[in-house]
mmCIF file of C-alpha atoms in Angstrom:
data_model
loop_
_atom_site.group_PDB
_atom_site.id
_atom_site.type_symbol
_atom_site.label_atom_id
_atom_site.label_comp_id
_atom_site.label_asym_id
_atom_site.label_seq_id
_atom_site.Cartn_x
_atom_site.Cartn_y
_atom_site.Cartn_z
ATOM 1 C CA MET P 1 -27.845 12.064 6.321
ATOM 2 C CA LEU P 2 -24.294 11.135 6.154
ATOM 3 C CA PRO P 3 -23.252 7.210 5.684
ATOM 4 C CA GLU P 4 -21.942 5.531 8.715
ATOM 5 C CA SER P 5 -19.431 3.358 7.102
ATOM 6 C CA ILE P 6 -17.235 3.082 4.096
ATOM 7 C CA GLU P 7 -17.130 0.093 1.450
ATOM 8 C CA LEU P 8 -13.559 -0.427 0.974
ATOM 9 C CA GLU P 9 -12.586 -2.250 -2.422
ATOM 10 C CA VAL P 10 -8.661 -2.649 -3.245
ATOM 11 C CA VAL P 11 -7.906 -4.180 -6.828
ATOM 12 C CA THR P 12 -4.629 -4.863 -8.682
ATOM 13 C CA PRO P 13 -4.243 -5.932 -12.093
ATOM 14 C CA GLN P 14 -3.618 -9.608 -10.652
ATOM 15 C CA ARG P 15 -6.218 -9.785 -8.299
ATOM 16 C CA HIS P 16 -8.997 -8.793 -6.103
ATOM 17 C CA VAL P 17 -7.340 -7.870 -2.509
ATOM 18 C CA LEU P 18 -9.965 -6.459 -0.339
ATOM 19 C CA GLN P 19 -13.811 -5.709 -0.232
ATOM 20 C CA GLU P 20 -14.628 -4.892 3.382
ATOM 21 C CA THR P 21 -16.929 -2.375 5.086
ATOM 22 C CA VAL P 22 -14.899 -0.002 7.362
ATOM 23 C CA LYS P 23 -15.017 3.255 9.513
ATOM 24 C CA SER P 24 -11.936 4.917 8.454
ATOM 25 C CA VAL P 25 -9.152 4.595 5.558
ATOM 26 C CA GLU P 26 -5.767 6.169 5.351
ATOM 27 C CA ILE P 27 -4.164 6.070 1.989
ATOM 28 C CA PRO P 28 -0.747 6.665 0.503
ATOM 29 C CA GLY P 29 -1.360 9.520 -2.081
ATOM 30 C CA LYS P 30 1.130 10.789 -4.380
ATOM 31 C CA GLU P 31 1.645 13.774 -2.184
ATOM 32 C CA GLY P 32 0.976 12.568 1.292
ATOM 33 C CA TYR P 33 -1.444 10.271 3.202
ATOM 34 C CA LEU P 34 -4.970 10.972 2.975
ATOM 35 C CA GLY P 35 -7.694 10.236 5.674
ATOM 36 C CA ILE P 36 -10.910 8.961 4.745
ATOM 37 C CA LEU P 37 -13.971 9.338 6.664
ATOM 38 C CA PRO P 38 -17.804 8.235 6.244
ATOM 39 C CA GLY P 39 -19.177 11.298 4.052
ATOM 40 C CA HIS P 40 -15.993 12.453 2.729
ATOM 41 C CA ALA P 41 -15.861 14.740 -0.410
ATOM 42 C CA PRO P 42 -15.825 12.811 -3.677
ATOM 43 C CA LEU P 43 -12.467 12.775 -5.179
ATOM 44 C CA ILE P 44 -10.076 10.921 -7.626
ATOM 45 C CA THR P 45 -6.083 10.883 -6.369
ATOM 46 C CA GLU P 46 -3.016 9.181 -7.869
ATOM 47 C CA LEU P 47 -1.447 7.101 -5.391
ATOM 48 C CA GLY P 48 2.217 6.586 -4.430
ATOM 49 C CA ILE P 49 3.982 3.918 -2.485
ATOM 50 C CA GLY P 50 2.967 3.234 1.039
ATOM 51 C CA VAL P 51 0.719 1.491 3.338
ATOM 52 C CA LEU P 52 -3.133 1.647 3.318
ATOM 53 C CA GLU P 53 -4.675 1.387 6.742
ATOM 54 C CA TYR P 54 -7.994 0.640 7.428
ATOM 55 C CA ARG P 55 -10.560 0.502 10.617
ATOM 56 C CA ASN P 56 -13.601 -1.537 11.204
ATOM 57 C CA ASN P 57 -15.297 -1.429 14.746
ATOM 58 C CA THR P 58 -12.263 -3.340 16.634
ATOM 59 C CA GLU P 59 -9.186 -3.797 14.633
ATOM 60 C CA THR P 60 -6.862 -1.683 12.240
ATOM 61 C CA ARG P 61 -5.704 -3.794 9.182
ATOM 62 C CA TYR P 62 -2.734 -2.919 6.652
ATOM 63 C CA LEU P 63 -1.980 -3.342 2.883
ATOM 64 C CA THR P 64 0.660 -2.432 1.162
ATOM 65 C CA VAL P 65 0.190 0.045 -2.058
ATOM 66 C CA ILE P 66 2.367 0.354 -5.034
ATOM 67 C CA GLU P 67 1.213 3.296 -7.380
ATOM 68 C CA GLY P 68 -2.433 3.581 -8.757
ATOM 69 C CA TYR P 69 -5.357 5.696 -8.459
ATOM 70 C CA ALA P 70 -8.190 6.039 -5.717
ATOM 71 C CA GLU P 71 -11.754 7.145 -6.057
ATOM 72 C CA VAL P 72 -13.255 8.334 -3.352
ATOM 73 C CA LEU P 73 -16.736 8.833 -2.747
ATOM 74 C CA PRO P 74 -18.986 9.626 0.665
ATOM 75 C CA ASP P 75 -19.591 5.827 1.436
ATOM 76 C CA ARG P 76 -16.967 3.957 -1.033
ATOM 77 C CA VAL P 77 -13.399 3.967 -1.418
ATOM 78 C CA ILE P 78 -11.972 2.488 -4.611
ATOM 79 C CA VAL P 79 -8.012 1.445 -5.037
ATOM 80 C CA LEU P 80 -7.101 0.346 -8.444
ATOM 81 C CA ALA P 81 -3.191 -0.297 -7.290
ATOM 82 C CA GLU P 82 -0.512 -1.612 -9.466
ATOM 83 C CA ILE P 83 0.644 -3.779 -6.655
ATOM 84 C CA SER P 84 -1.039 -4.570 -3.107
ATOM 85 C CA GLU P 85 -1.034 -7.227 -0.779
ATOM 86 C CA ARG P 86 -2.051 -7.570 2.697
ATOM 87 C CA ALA P 87 0.437 -6.885 5.449
ATOM 88 C CA GLU P 88 -0.281 -10.475 6.999
ATOM 89 C CA GLU P 89 0.509 -12.187 3.602
ATOM 90 C CA ILE P 90 4.171 -10.466 3.480
ATOM 91 C CA ASP P 91 7.067 -13.164 3.829
ATOM 92 C CA VAL P 92 9.514 -11.216 5.907
ATOM 93 C CA GLN P 93 12.633 -12.984 5.233
ATOM 94 C CA ARG P 94 11.982 -12.983 1.227
ATOM 95 C CA THR P 95 11.126 -9.480 1.766
ATOM 96 C CA ARG P 96 14.665 -8.837 3.434
ATOM 97 C CA GLN P 97 16.466 -10.684 1.072
ATOM 98 C CA ALA P 98 14.832 -8.120 -1.567
ATOM 99 C CA LEU P 99 16.017 -5.215 0.300
ATOM 100 C CA ASP P 100 19.365 -6.497 0.221
ATOM 101 C CA ARG P 101 19.377 -6.985 -3.239
ATOM 102 C CA ALA P 102 18.201 -3.980 -4.166
ATOM 103 C CA LYS P 103 20.564 -2.049 -1.864
ATOM 104 C CA ALA P 104 23.407 -3.352 -3.686
ATOM 105 C CA GLU P 105 21.818 -2.541 -6.855
ATOM 106 C CA VAL P 106 21.454 0.813 -6.010
ATOM 107 C CA ALA P 107 24.763 1.267 -4.899
ATOM 108 C CA LYS P 108 26.204 0.367 -8.204
ATOM 109 C CA ALA P 109 24.050 1.171 -10.770
ATOM 110 C CA ASP P 110 24.559 4.258 -12.628
ATOM 111 C CA VAL P 111 22.382 7.447 -11.809
ATOM 112 C CA ARG P 112 21.515 7.866 -15.515
ATOM 113 C CA GLU P 113 20.834 4.117 -16.545
ATOM 114 C CA PRO P 114 17.379 2.466 -16.294
ATOM 115 C CA GLU P 115 18.696 -0.031 -13.716
ATOM 116 C CA TRP P 116 18.861 2.676 -11.066
ATOM 117 C CA GLU P 117 15.121 3.549 -11.383
ATOM 118 C CA ARG P 118 14.414 -0.012 -10.821
ATOM 119 C CA ALA P 119 16.437 -0.750 -8.174
ATOM 120 C CA THR P 120 15.179 2.726 -6.517
ATOM 121 C CA LEU P 121 11.645 0.964 -6.865
ATOM 122 C CA ALA P 122 12.656 -2.336 -5.798
ATOM 123 C CA LEU P 123 14.180 -0.565 -2.722
ATOM 124 C CA GLN P 124 10.793 1.384 -2.089
ATOM 125 C CA ARG P 125 8.698 -1.426 -2.645
ATOM 126 C CA ALA P 126 10.820 -3.583 0.092
ATOM 127 C CA LEU P 127 11.224 -1.045 2.582
ATOM 128 C CA VAL P 128 7.064 -0.482 2.414
ATOM 129 C CA ARG P 129 6.279 -4.050 2.654
ATOM 130 C CA LEU P 130 8.672 -4.331 5.829
ATOM 131 C CA GLN P 131 6.726 -1.759 7.419
ATOM 132 C CA ALA P 132 3.419 -2.850 6.783
ATOM 133 C CA ALA P 133 4.394 -6.221 8.342
ATOM 134 C CA ALA P 134 6.137 -4.461 11.118
ATOM 135 C CA LYS P 135 2.513 -2.644 11.825
ATOM 136 C CA THR P 136 0.927 -6.717 12.042
ATOM 137 C CA GLY P 137 3.826 -7.207 15.040
ATOM 138 C CA ALA P 138 5.431 -9.755 12.488
ATOM 139 C CA PRO P 139 8.983 -11.207 13.478
ATOM 140 C CA GLY P 140 12.111 -9.667 11.826
ATOM 141 C CA ALA P 141 10.184 -7.279 10.412
ATOM 142 C CA HIS P 142 11.603 -4.127 12.482
ATOM 143 C CA GLU P 143 15.051 -3.295 11.757
#
């Protein structure tokens, strides 16, 4: 018999972000998004940078995920992310400032320099944070 729900757990090196029983999960894999329903075949996947979406009976919630790994079992998904935060925790004004700084750094950094790689990651992180905040309807999160 297939399980009717999924136990979703999201952990970073800094903190335990989430533990909740959900109906479905969509995670940002390295090669694209992966939809998971109860009874999914077991797998381990590398995560990219994106928005993790999960649904319970009545609402959809969002988290940012910045790289890491996920283990999927028929009744459980464990996300071990480098960085993750709940969309409602995102400070939109600070994120916009970080986005502006990252754009300026990318524009001036030499492609061969490690600064360019750091700036590009900062740019991706700011964009995904704004994307997650926008999904919650946060003011100022839309361009």
